[in-house]
């Protein structure tokens, strides 16, 4: 209770600064301050998606209130609030790579969302302070799990177990898990594989960051819209203070006031379960019950007054240690982690497809994988395998690095994160070696093919019937999608022409568009497709001529599409409203 009162007071003190900071930063980027839409239907948590319910204690410290001396973190008298490792805006190197990687992938997977990496970082900052103090590793995992409180009701939501303890280690109640504190049932819906290892793990910051992007972009939100941005953050936690804190950190990162710090920067972790880090409950003495706010007094070494102090005795001399025997008083020296442990690996064996290729800008379908074997051909567990990209195509492992180290499992297998091909076509090699072993490397040769610059198909999006009455406008938008091999193709130019029913030639009367002066025109330049490969036709009108027509869509690379129209005869207009569509 004392902890909760202290936290409440801290949040209260920050209230005014919160409002001023969010308002000023929001104004700086030209977006109106978020309004409270906690009651909006599309931002309220659903029974099957309870992420917005109270599931832990977020860190609501604001950028301008964080301590300025990073050297005090984790030291006596230093910060214990779980603030950023540099005391202000520092993000651990791996966390920053995960946020930026998630935004890149989301730009391809969810192009209409426009999610910035700084928003994902804002969630990570408020939920776990970027996993600081939990032993963040370069592969995105943490040495210690990040778990919220058991969701048993009361101060937090009551959520019975949904994952059989797979992610949170609890088979009775759920707990929020990982750097962005996903509830297991929400992870089932929004979980993602951000590092390309074939596993969707909310405890890995690469996966958690991409899952956060998927969650915030749900319901076709466009985060360029201040209303959608507000709803997205509220859906994560139905608290205005939470929204203010996340957006304050996001704007701070967008302003360029962000530094990268090492993953192992000493810091006291933020505990989302609400327990104060580094404290232990005091144990009352037998027969006494300490009252509220009482503490136990450590035993004193001073003699009690009135009591005789015993005469100290001379210590018994210790026998000299036998150099042939280990001294039981001295601890066994621990191995130096900087020195590799000798490994019985004698060779590496490649696993996976023999042909490794993809298109520029795409991610390779499978990760680089090998098996470590000893001289008897048996798998070796625990060997440290290095995957190194050699070549000049701009290829990078997910996480924006060209070299990663991964341990082999019980089956002797090790896998790297998947590789994102650069923009340059060509060839490169993933060279695989073992730390501390001079054995023949395994070279995985990869080819990056040029990205296509043309569309092999154009189609209309949707199948709504296009018809109207004479002298009326056609209802609904006409959207055309360009693709190549099933992939959306941006930058494809298109024109649209109103034609007779057979699609050939042109018409002088019938459906029409309007030019910039508002005059009828039956041929328009649609411009080029957007990043999602789509272009939308301008509004289409009918004159007094009824009958069937087409719009002939022609792409800049010769693809042709006919979109059928129908202008109803005046006497059939009323009847058509009750006629089933075919």
Coordinates of C-alpha atoms in Angstrom, one line a residue:
X1 CA 0.0 0.0 0.0
X2 CA 2.9 2.3 0.8
X3 CA 4.4 1.7 -2.6
X4 CA 1.1 2.5 -4.3
X5 CA 0.7 5.8 -2.3
X6 CA 4.2 6.8 -3.3
X7 CA 3.6 6.0 -6.9
X8 CA 0.3 7.8 -7.0
X9 CA 2.0 10.9 -5.5
X10 CA 4.8 10.7 -8.1
X11 CA 2.3 10.5 -10.9
X12 CA 0.3 13.4 -9.5
X13 CA 3.4 15.5 -9.4
X14 CA 4.1 14.7 -13.0
X15 CA 0.6 15.6 -14.1
X16 CA 1.1 19.3 -15.0
X17 CA 4.5 18.5 -16.7
X18 CA 2.9 15.7 -18.6
X19 CA 0.2 18.0 -20.1
X20 CA 2.7 20.8 -21.0
X21 CA 5.2 18.4 -22.5
X22 CA 2.7 16.5 -24.7
X23 CA 1.0 19.7 -25.8
X24 CA 4.3 21.4 -26.8
X25 CA 5.8 18.4 -28.5
X26 CA 2.5 17.6 -30.3
X27 CA 2.3 21.2 -31.6
X28 CA 5.8 21.0 -32.8
X29 CA 4.9 18.3 -35.3
X30 CA 1.6 19.8 -36.4
X31 CA -0.7 17.1 -34.9
X32 CA -3.5 18.1 -32.5
X33 CA -3.2 16.9 -28.9
X34 CA -4.9 13.5 -28.4
X35 CA -8.4 13.7 -27.0
X36 CA -9.8 11.2 -24.5
X37 CA -11.5 8.5 -26.4
X38 CA -11.4 5.9 -23.7
X39 CA -15.0 5.1 -24.3
X40 CA -14.7 4.7 -28.1
X41 CA -15.9 1.3 -29.4
X42 CA -12.9 0.6 -31.5
X43 CA -10.3 1.4 -28.8
X44 CA -12.0 -0.5 -26.0
X45 CA -10.5 -3.9 -25.1
X46 CA -12.6 -6.9 -26.2
X47 CA -13.1 -10.0 -24.2
X48 CA -10.9 -11.9 -26.6
X49 CA -8.3 -9.1 -26.6
X50 CA -7.8 -7.8 -23.1
X51 CA -4.6 -5.9 -23.6
X52 CA -6.1 -2.6 -22.6
X53 CA -7.2 -3.8 -19.2
X54 CA -5.1 -3.1 -16.1
X55 CA -2.3 -5.7 -16.5
X56 CA 0.7 -4.1 -14.7
X57 CA 2.4 -0.9 -13.5
X58 CA 3.9 1.1 -16.4
X59 CA 6.8 3.5 -15.9
X60 CA 5.2 6.9 -16.4
X61 CA 8.3 9.0 -15.9
X62 CA 8.5 11.7 -18.5
X63 CA 11.6 12.7 -20.5
X64 CA 12.0 16.0 -18.7
X65 CA 11.7 14.4 -15.3
X66 CA 14.2 11.6 -15.7
X67 CA 17.4 11.9 -13.7
X68 CA 20.4 13.4 -15.6
X69 CA 23.2 11.3 -14.0
X70 CA 23.4 7.9 -15.6
X71 CA 26.4 6.9 -13.5
X72 CA 24.2 6.7 -10.4
X73 CA 22.0 4.0 -11.7
X74 CA 22.3 0.8 -9.7
X75 CA 24.6 2.4 -7.1
X76 CA 23.9 3.2 -3.5
X77 CA 21.8 6.4 -3.4
X78 CA 21.3 6.3 -7.1
X79 CA 18.2 6.0 -9.2
X80 CA 15.9 3.1 -8.5
X81 CA 13.0 4.2 -10.7
X82 CA 14.0 2.2 -13.7
X83 CA 14.7 5.2 -15.9
X84 CA 16.5 5.1 -19.2
X85 CA 20.1 3.8 -19.0
X86 CA 21.5 7.2 -19.8
X87 CA 19.1 8.9 -17.4
X88 CA 17.2 10.5 -20.2
X89 CA 16.6 9.2 -23.7
X90 CA 19.2 6.4 -24.2
X91 CA 18.0 3.3 -25.9
X92 CA 20.0 0.0 -25.7
X93 CA 21.6 -0.8 -29.1
X94 CA 19.6 -4.1 -29.6
X95 CA 16.3 -2.4 -28.5
X96 CA 16.8 0.4 -31.0
X97 CA 17.6 -2.1 -33.8
X98 CA 14.4 -4.1 -32.9
X99 CA 12.2 -1.0 -33.0
X100 CA 13.6 0.2 -36.3
X101 CA 13.4 -3.3 -37.8
X102 CA 9.7 -3.6 -36.8
X103 CA 8.9 -0.3 -38.4
X104 CA 10.6 -1.4 -41.7
X105 CA 8.7 -4.7 -41.7
X106 CA 5.5 -3.0 -40.9
X107 CA 6.0 -0.6 -43.8
X108 CA 5.8 -3.6 -46.1
X109 CA 3.3 -5.7 -44.2
X110 CA 1.0 -2.8 -43.2
X111 CA 1.7 0.0 -45.6
X112 CA -1.4 2.0 -44.8
X113 CA -0.6 2.2 -41.1
X114 CA 2.5 4.5 -41.3
X115 CA 3.8 3.4 -37.9
X116 CA 7.0 5.2 -36.8
X117 CA 9.7 3.3 -34.9
X118 CA 9.6 6.0 -32.3
X119 CA 6.0 5.0 -31.3
X120 CA 7.1 1.4 -30.8
X121 CA 10.0 2.7 -28.7
X122 CA 7.6 4.8 -26.6
X123 CA 5.6 1.6 -25.8
X124 CA 8.9 -0.2 -24.9
X125 CA 10.1 2.7 -22.8
X126 CA 6.9 2.9 -20.7
X127 CA 6.3 -0.9 -20.4
X128 CA 9.8 -2.0 -19.5
X129 CA 12.3 0.8 -20.0
X130 CA 13.6 -1.0 -23.1
X131 CA 14.2 -4.2 -21.1
X132 CA 17.0 -2.3 -19.3
X133 CA 18.4 -4.3 -16.3
X134 CA 17.1 -7.6 -17.5
X135 CA 20.2 -8.7 -19.4
X136 CA 19.2 -7.8 -23.0
X137 CA 21.2 -9.9 -25.5
X138 CA 22.1 -9.0 -29.1
X139 CA 19.7 -11.7 -30.4
X140 CA 16.8 -10.0 -28.6
X141 CA 16.4 -12.4 -25.7
X142 CA 16.9 -11.4 -22.1
X143 CA 18.8 -13.2 -19.3
X144 CA 15.9 -12.7 -16.9
X145 CA 12.2 -12.8 -17.8
X146 CA 10.1 -9.6 -17.7
X147 CA 6.7 -10.5 -16.2
X148 CA 3.9 -8.4 -14.9
X149 CA 1.7 -9.3 -11.8
X150 CA -0.5 -12.3 -11.7
X151 CA -3.8 -11.1 -13.1
X152 CA -6.0 -12.4 -10.2
X153 CA -8.3 -9.3 -10.0
X154 CA -8.4 -6.5 -7.6
X155 CA -5.9 -3.8 -8.5
X156 CA -5.4 -5.5 -11.9
X157 CA -7.7 -7.4 -14.3
X158 CA -8.7 -11.0 -13.6
X159 CA -7.5 -13.1 -16.5
X160 CA -7.4 -16.9 -16.1
X161 CA -4.6 -18.8 -17.8
X162 CA -4.9 -18.9 -21.6
X163 CA -1.4 -20.2 -22.7
X164 CA -1.0 -23.2 -20.2
X165 CA 2.0 -21.3 -18.8
X166 CA 3.9 -21.4 -22.1
X167 CA 5.0 -17.7 -22.0
X168 CA 4.4 -16.5 -18.5
X169 CA 5.2 -19.7 -16.5
X170 CA 1.8 -19.6 -14.8
X171 CA -0.8 -22.3 -15.4
X172 CA -3.5 -20.7 -13.3
X173 CA -3.6 -17.0 -14.2
X174 CA -2.1 -15.0 -17.1
X175 CA 0.7 -12.4 -16.6
X176 CA 1.9 -9.8 -19.1
X177 CA 5.2 -10.8 -20.6
X178 CA 8.2 -9.4 -22.4
X179 CA 9.7 -6.0 -23.2
X180 CA 6.3 -4.7 -24.4
X181 CA 4.2 -6.6 -21.8
X182 CA 1.8 -8.6 -24.0
X183 CA -0.9 -10.6 -22.3
X184 CA -0.6 -14.2 -23.7
X185 CA -4.1 -14.2 -25.3
X186 CA -3.4 -11.0 -27.1
X187 CA -0.1 -12.4 -28.3
X188 CA -2.0 -15.2 -29.9
X189 CA -3.7 -12.6 -32.1
X190 CA -0.9 -10.0 -32.7
X191 CA 2.2 -12.1 -32.2
X192 CA 4.9 -11.8 -34.9
X193 CA 8.3 -13.2 -35.9
X194 CA 10.5 -10.1 -36.0
X195 CA 13.9 -11.9 -36.2
X196 CA 13.0 -14.5 -38.7
X197 CA 13.9 -17.6 -36.6
X198 CA 10.5 -19.2 -37.2
X199 CA 9.3 -18.6 -33.6
X200 CA 6.9 -15.9 -32.3
X201 CA 8.2 -15.2 -28.9
X202 CA 6.9 -12.2 -26.9
X203 CA 10.0 -12.4 -24.6
X204 CA 12.2 -11.6 -27.6
X205 CA 12.4 -7.8 -28.3
X206 CA 12.5 -8.3 -32.1
X207 CA 9.3 -10.3 -32.0
X208 CA 7.7 -8.1 -29.3
X209 CA 8.4 -4.9 -31.3
X210 CA 6.9 -6.2 -34.5
X211 CA 3.9 -7.7 -32.5
X212 CA 3.4 -4.2 -31.0
X213 CA 3.3 -2.7 -34.5
X214 CA 0.7 -5.3 -35.6
X215 CA -1.4 -4.6 -32.5
X216 CA -1.3 -0.8 -32.8
X217 CA -2.1 -1.0 -36.6
X218 CA -5.2 -3.2 -36.0
X219 CA -8.6 -2.1 -37.3
X220 CA -7.0 -0.5 -40.4
X221 CA -5.7 2.4 -38.4
X222 CA -3.6 5.1 -40.1
X223 CA -1.3 6.5 -37.4
X224 CA -0.7 9.7 -39.4
X225 CA -4.2 10.5 -38.1
X226 CA -4.1 12.0 -34.5
X227 CA -7.4 10.3 -33.8
X228 CA -6.2 6.8 -34.8
X229 CA -2.9 7.4 -33.0
X230 CA -4.8 8.2 -29.8
X231 CA -7.1 5.1 -30.2
X232 CA -4.1 2.9 -30.9
X233 CA -2.3 3.8 -27.7
X234 CA -5.5 3.7 -25.6
X235 CA -6.1 0.2 -26.8
X236 CA -2.8 -0.8 -25.2
X237 CA -3.7 0.7 -21.8
X238 CA -6.9 2.6 -21.1
X239 CA -5.2 5.4 -19.2
X240 CA -4.7 9.0 -20.2
X241 CA -1.5 9.2 -18.2
X242 CA -0.2 6.2 -20.1
X243 CA -1.1 7.8 -23.5
X244 CA 0.6 11.0 -22.5
X245 CA 3.8 9.2 -21.4
X246 CA 4.0 7.1 -24.6
X247 CA 3.5 10.1 -26.9
X248 CA 5.9 12.2 -24.9
X249 CA 8.7 9.7 -25.4
X250 CA 7.7 9.2 -29.0
X251 CA 8.0 12.9 -29.7
X252 CA 11.2 13.1 -27.9
X253 CA 12.7 10.3 -30.0
X254 CA 11.3 12.0 -33.2
X255 CA 13.0 15.2 -32.2
X256 CA 16.4 13.5 -32.6
X257 CA 17.1 13.7 -28.8
X258 CA 18.0 10.0 -28.6
X259 CA 21.3 8.2 -27.9
X260 CA 22.3 4.6 -28.2
X261 CA 23.8 2.9 -25.1
X262 CA 25.3 -0.6 -24.7
X263 CA 22.9 -3.4 -23.9
X264 CA 24.7 -4.1 -20.7
X265 CA 24.6 -0.6 -19.3
X266 CA 24.1 -1.0 -15.5
X267 CA 20.6 0.0 -14.5
X268 CA 17.9 -1.1 -12.1
X269 CA 15.1 -2.7 -14.0
X270 CA 11.6 -1.3 -14.0
X271 CA 9.3 -4.0 -12.5
X272 CA 5.9 -4.0 -14.1
X273 CA 4.5 -6.2 -11.3
X274 CA 4.6 -3.2 -9.1
X275 CA 7.2 -4.4 -6.6
X276 CA 9.9 -2.0 -5.7
X277 CA 13.2 -3.3 -7.1
X278 CA 15.9 -4.3 -4.6
X279 CA 13.7 -4.4 -1.5
X280 CA 12.8 -7.4 0.7
X281 CA 10.1 -7.7 3.2
X282 CA 11.2 -7.4 6.8
X283 CA 10.7 -10.4 9.1
X284 CA 9.3 -9.5 12.5
X285 CA 10.9 -11.0 15.6
X286 CA 9.1 -13.8 17.4
X287 CA 6.2 -12.6 19.5
X288 CA 6.1 -9.1 17.9
X289 CA 4.1 -7.6 15.0
X290 CA 5.5 -4.4 13.6
X291 CA 3.0 -1.7 12.9
X292 CA 2.5 0.2 9.6
X293 CA 5.7 1.8 8.5
X294 CA 7.8 -0.1 11.2
X295 CA 11.2 -1.6 10.4
X296 CA 13.3 -4.2 12.0
X297 CA 16.5 -3.1 13.6
X298 CA 19.7 -5.1 12.8
X299 CA 21.4 -6.7 15.7
X300 CA 24.1 -4.5 17.4
X301 CA 27.7 -5.7 18.0
X302 CA 28.0 -3.4 21.1
X303 CA 27.7 -5.0 24.5
X304 CA 24.6 -4.4 26.6
X305 CA 25.2 -2.0 29.5
X306 CA 25.5 -3.9 32.9
X307 CA 26.7 -7.1 31.4
X308 CA 30.2 -8.4 31.6
X309 CA 32.1 -8.6 28.4
X310 CA 33.7 -12.0 28.0
X311 CA 37.5 -12.0 27.7
X312 CA 38.5 -12.6 24.1
X313 CA 40.4 -15.8 23.5
X314 CA 43.4 -16.0 21.3
X315 CA 42.5 -17.5 17.9
X316 CA 43.7 -21.0 17.1
X317 CA 46.4 -20.7 14.4
X318 CA 45.3 -22.1 11.0
X319 CA 47.2 -25.0 9.6
X320 CA 49.4 -24.1 6.6
X321 CA 47.6 -25.2 3.4
X322 CA 48.9 -28.2 1.5
X323 CA 49.9 -27.0 -2.0
X324 CA 48.9 -30.4 -3.3
X325 CA 45.3 -30.0 -2.1
X326 CA 42.8 -27.2 -3.0
X327 CA 42.1 -24.7 -0.2
X328 CA 38.4 -25.2 0.8
X329 CA 38.4 -21.5 1.9
X330 CA 39.1 -20.2 -1.5
X331 CA 36.3 -20.3 -4.1
X332 CA 36.8 -22.3 -7.2
X333 CA 37.8 -19.9 -10.0
X334 CA 35.1 -19.2 -12.5
X335 CA 35.9 -19.6 -16.2
X336 CA 36.8 -16.4 -18.1
X337 CA 33.8 -15.7 -20.4
X338 CA 36.2 -13.9 -22.8
X339 CA 38.1 -17.1 -23.4
X340 CA 36.3 -19.7 -25.5
X341 CA 35.8 -23.1 -24.0
X342 CA 37.5 -25.8 -26.1
X343 CA 34.8 -27.4 -28.3
X344 CA 34.8 -31.0 -29.7
X345 CA 33.4 -29.7 -33.0
X346 CA 35.4 -31.0 -35.9
X347 CA 33.2 -30.0 -38.8
X348 CA 30.0 -28.0 -39.7
X349 CA 27.3 -29.4 -41.9
X350 CA 24.9 -27.1 -43.8
X351 CA 21.2 -27.5 -43.4
X352 CA 18.4 -26.2 -45.6
X353 CA 17.8 -25.4 -49.3
X354 CA 20.7 -25.5 -51.7
X355 CA 19.5 -22.5 -53.6
X356 CA 19.5 -19.2 -51.7
X357 CA 18.0 -16.3 -53.5
X358 CA 15.5 -13.5 -53.3
X359 CA 14.6 -10.1 -54.8
X360 CA 16.3 -6.8 -53.8
X361 CA 14.6 -5.4 -50.7
X362 CA 13.0 -8.7 -49.7
X363 CA 13.7 -11.1 -46.8
X364 CA 15.2 -14.5 -47.6
X365 CA 12.6 -17.2 -47.0
X366 CA 14.6 -19.2 -44.5
X367 CA 17.5 -18.5 -42.1
X368 CA 21.1 -19.7 -42.5
X369 CA 21.4 -23.0 -40.6
X370 CA 24.2 -25.5 -39.8
X371 CA 24.8 -28.5 -37.6
X372 CA 28.0 -28.9 -35.5
X373 CA 29.4 -32.4 -35.4
X374 CA 32.3 -34.1 -33.6
X375 CA 34.8 -36.5 -35.1
X376 CA 32.4 -39.4 -34.6
X377 CA 29.7 -37.5 -36.5
X378 CA 27.6 -36.9 -33.4
X379 CA 25.9 -33.5 -32.8
X380 CA 27.7 -31.0 -30.4
X381 CA 25.6 -28.8 -28.1
X382 CA 26.7 -25.5 -26.8
X383 CA 29.2 -24.6 -29.5
X384 CA 29.4 -20.9 -30.4
X385 CA 28.7 -20.5 -34.2
X386 CA 29.4 -17.3 -36.0
X387 CA 27.4 -16.3 -39.1
X388 CA 29.2 -13.5 -41.1
X389 CA 27.8 -11.8 -44.2
X390 CA 30.6 -11.3 -46.8
X391 CA 29.8 -9.2 -49.9
X392 CA 28.7 -5.7 -51.0
X393 CA 24.9 -6.0 -51.7
X394 CA 23.8 -4.2 -48.5
X395 CA 22.4 -7.5 -47.1
X396 CA 21.9 -7.5 -43.3
X397 CA 20.6 -9.9 -40.7
X398 CA 17.4 -8.7 -39.2
X399 CA 18.7 -6.4 -36.4
X400 CA 20.8 -4.5 -38.9
X401 CA 24.1 -6.3 -38.4
X402 CA 26.4 -8.4 -40.7
X403 CA 27.7 -10.7 -38.0
X404 CA 25.8 -12.7 -35.3
X405 CA 26.8 -15.5 -32.9
X406 CA 24.4 -18.3 -32.0
X407 CA 24.8 -21.4 -29.8
X408 CA 24.1 -24.9 -31.0
X409 CA 21.2 -26.7 -29.4
X410 CA 21.0 -30.3 -28.2
X411 CA 20.7 -31.5 -31.8
X412 CA 23.8 -29.6 -32.7
X413 CA 21.9 -27.1 -34.8
X414 CA 22.4 -23.3 -34.9
X415 CA 20.5 -20.7 -36.9
X416 CA 21.0 -17.1 -37.6
X417 CA 18.2 -14.5 -37.9
X418 CA 16.8 -14.2 -41.4
X419 CA 18.6 -12.0 -43.9
X420 CA 17.1 -8.9 -45.4
X421 CA 18.5 -8.3 -48.9
X422 CA 19.8 -4.9 -49.7
X423 CA 18.6 -2.7 -52.6
X424 CA 21.6 -3.7 -54.7
X425 CA 21.4 -6.8 -56.9
X426 CA 24.3 -9.3 -56.9
X427 CA 25.8 -12.1 -54.8
X428 CA 27.1 -12.4 -51.3
X429 CA 28.1 -15.2 -48.9
X430 CA 27.1 -16.1 -45.4
X431 CA 30.3 -17.6 -43.9
X432 CA 29.8 -19.9 -40.9
X433 CA 32.6 -20.7 -38.4
X434 CA 33.0 -21.9 -34.9
X435 CA 34.5 -19.7 -32.2
X436 CA 37.9 -21.1 -31.1
X437 CA 38.1 -23.8 -33.8
X438 CA 40.2 -23.8 -36.9
X439 CA 38.0 -25.9 -39.1
X440 CA 36.8 -25.4 -42.6
X441 CA 34.0 -22.8 -42.8
X442 CA 30.6 -23.4 -44.4
X443 CA 29.9 -20.9 -47.1
X444 CA 26.2 -20.3 -48.0
X445 CA 26.1 -18.5 -51.4
X446 CA 23.2 -16.1 -51.9
X447 CA 21.9 -14.2 -54.9
X448 CA 19.9 -11.0 -54.8
X449 CA 17.9 -10.5 -58.0
X450 CA 16.9 -7.0 -59.2
X451 CA 13.6 -5.8 -58.0
X452 CA 10.9 -5.8 -60.8
X453 CA 10.0 -2.4 -62.2
X454 CA 6.9 -3.3 -64.0
X455 CA 3.5 -4.8 -63.2
X456 CA 2.4 -8.2 -64.7
X457 CA -1.2 -7.8 -63.5
X458 CA -3.7 -5.0 -62.7
X459 CA -7.0 -5.8 -61.1
X460 CA -9.9 -3.9 -59.5
X461 CA -10.1 -4.0 -55.7
X462 CA -13.5 -5.2 -54.6
X463 CA -16.5 -6.4 -56.7
X464 CA -19.2 -3.8 -55.9
X465 CA -21.5 -3.4 -58.9
X466 CA -21.0 -0.1 -60.6
X467 CA -24.4 1.3 -61.8
X468 CA -26.4 4.5 -61.3
X469 CA -29.3 6.5 -62.7
X470 CA -29.0 9.0 -65.5
X471 CA -27.5 12.4 -64.4
X472 CA -26.2 10.9 -61.1
X473 CA -22.8 10.0 -59.7
X474 CA -21.6 6.5 -59.3
X475 CA -21.3 5.5 -55.7
X476 CA -18.1 4.1 -54.2
X477 CA -14.5 4.4 -55.1
X478 CA -12.9 2.5 -58.0
X479 CA -9.5 1.3 -56.8
X480 CA -7.0 -0.4 -59.1
X481 CA -4.2 -2.7 -57.8
X482 CA -0.9 -3.3 -59.7
X483 CA 1.3 -6.3 -58.8
X484 CA 4.2 -8.4 -60.0
X485 CA 4.3 -12.0 -58.9
X486 CA 1.7 -11.2 -56.3
X487 CA 3.7 -8.4 -54.8
X488 CA 2.3 -4.8 -54.8
X489 CA 4.1 -2.6 -57.3
X490 CA 4.4 1.1 -56.6
X491 CA 5.2 3.7 -59.2
X492 CA 3.2 2.2 -62.1
X493 CA 1.5 4.9 -64.3
X494 CA -2.1 4.4 -65.4
X495 CA -4.7 6.1 -67.6
X496 CA -8.5 5.6 -67.6
X497 CA -10.8 6.0 -70.6
X498 CA -14.6 5.7 -70.8
X499 CA -15.4 3.2 -73.7
X500 CA -18.3 1.4 -75.2
X501 CA -19.4 -1.9 -73.6
X502 CA -16.9 -3.9 -75.6
X503 CA -14.0 -1.8 -74.3
X504 CA -12.9 -0.6 -77.7
X505 CA -12.6 2.9 -78.9
X506 CA -14.0 5.9 -77.1
X507 CA -17.4 7.6 -76.5
X508 CA -18.5 11.2 -76.8
X509 CA -21.5 10.8 -74.5
X510 CA -22.1 8.6 -71.5
X511 CA -20.3 8.4 -68.2
X512 CA -17.6 11.0 -67.6
X513 CA -15.0 12.4 -65.2
X514 CA -14.4 16.1 -64.4
X515 CA -11.3 18.0 -65.3
X516 CA -9.7 20.6 -63.0
X517 CA -12.2 23.2 -64.3
X518 CA -15.2 20.9 -63.6
X519 CA -15.8 20.2 -67.2
X520 CA -16.7 16.6 -68.5
X521 CA -13.8 14.5 -69.8
X522 CA -13.7 10.9 -70.6
X523 CA -9.9 10.3 -70.4
X524 CA -7.8 11.0 -67.3
X525 CA -4.2 10.4 -66.3
X526 CA -4.4 8.5 -63.0
X527 CA -0.8 9.2 -62.0
X528 CA 1.4 6.4 -60.5
X529 CA 0.4 3.8 -58.0
X530 CA 1.3 4.4 -54.3
X531 CA 3.5 2.3 -52.0
X532 CA 0.7 -0.3 -51.7
X533 CA 0.5 -0.6 -55.5
X534 CA -2.9 1.1 -55.7
X535 CA -4.4 4.1 -57.5
X536 CA -8.0 5.5 -57.0
X537 CA -10.0 6.8 -59.9
X538 CA -11.6 10.3 -59.6
X539 CA -15.4 10.5 -59.1
X540 CA -17.4 9.2 -62.0
X541 CA -20.7 10.7 -63.2
X542 CA -23.5 9.7 -65.7
X543 CA -25.2 12.0 -68.2
X544 CA -28.7 11.3 -69.6
X545 CA -27.5 8.4 -71.8
X546 CA -28.3 5.0 -70.3
X547 CA -26.8 1.6 -71.2
X548 CA -23.7 -0.5 -70.6
X549 CA -20.2 1.1 -70.7
X550 CA -16.6 0.2 -69.7
X551 CA -13.7 2.0 -68.3
X552 CA -10.5 0.9 -70.0
X553 CA -7.5 1.0 -67.6
X554 CA -4.1 0.9 -69.3
X555 CA -0.8 0.7 -67.3
X556 CA 2.4 2.2 -68.4
X557 CA 3.8 -1.3 -69.1
X558 CA 0.9 -2.3 -71.3
X559 CA -1.5 -4.1 -68.9
X560 CA -5.1 -3.6 -69.8
X561 CA -8.2 -3.9 -67.5
X562 CA -11.9 -3.4 -68.4
X563 CA -14.2 -2.2 -65.6
X564 CA -17.9 -2.6 -66.5
X565 CA -20.5 0.1 -65.8
X566 CA -24.2 0.4 -66.3
X567 CA -26.4 3.5 -66.5
X568 CA -30.0 2.4 -65.7
X569 CA -32.9 3.4 -68.0
X570 CA -35.2 5.9 -66.3
X571 CA -38.1 3.5 -66.1
X572 CA -36.0 0.7 -64.6
X573 CA -34.4 2.8 -61.9
X574 CA -37.1 2.1 -59.3
X575 CA -37.3 -1.6 -60.2
X576 CA -33.5 -2.1 -60.0
X577 CA -33.4 -1.1 -56.3
X578 CA -35.3 -4.4 -55.5
X579 CA -33.6 -6.6 -58.1
X580 CA -31.1 -9.0 -56.6
X581 CA -27.5 -8.4 -57.8
X582 CA -25.9 -11.0 -60.0

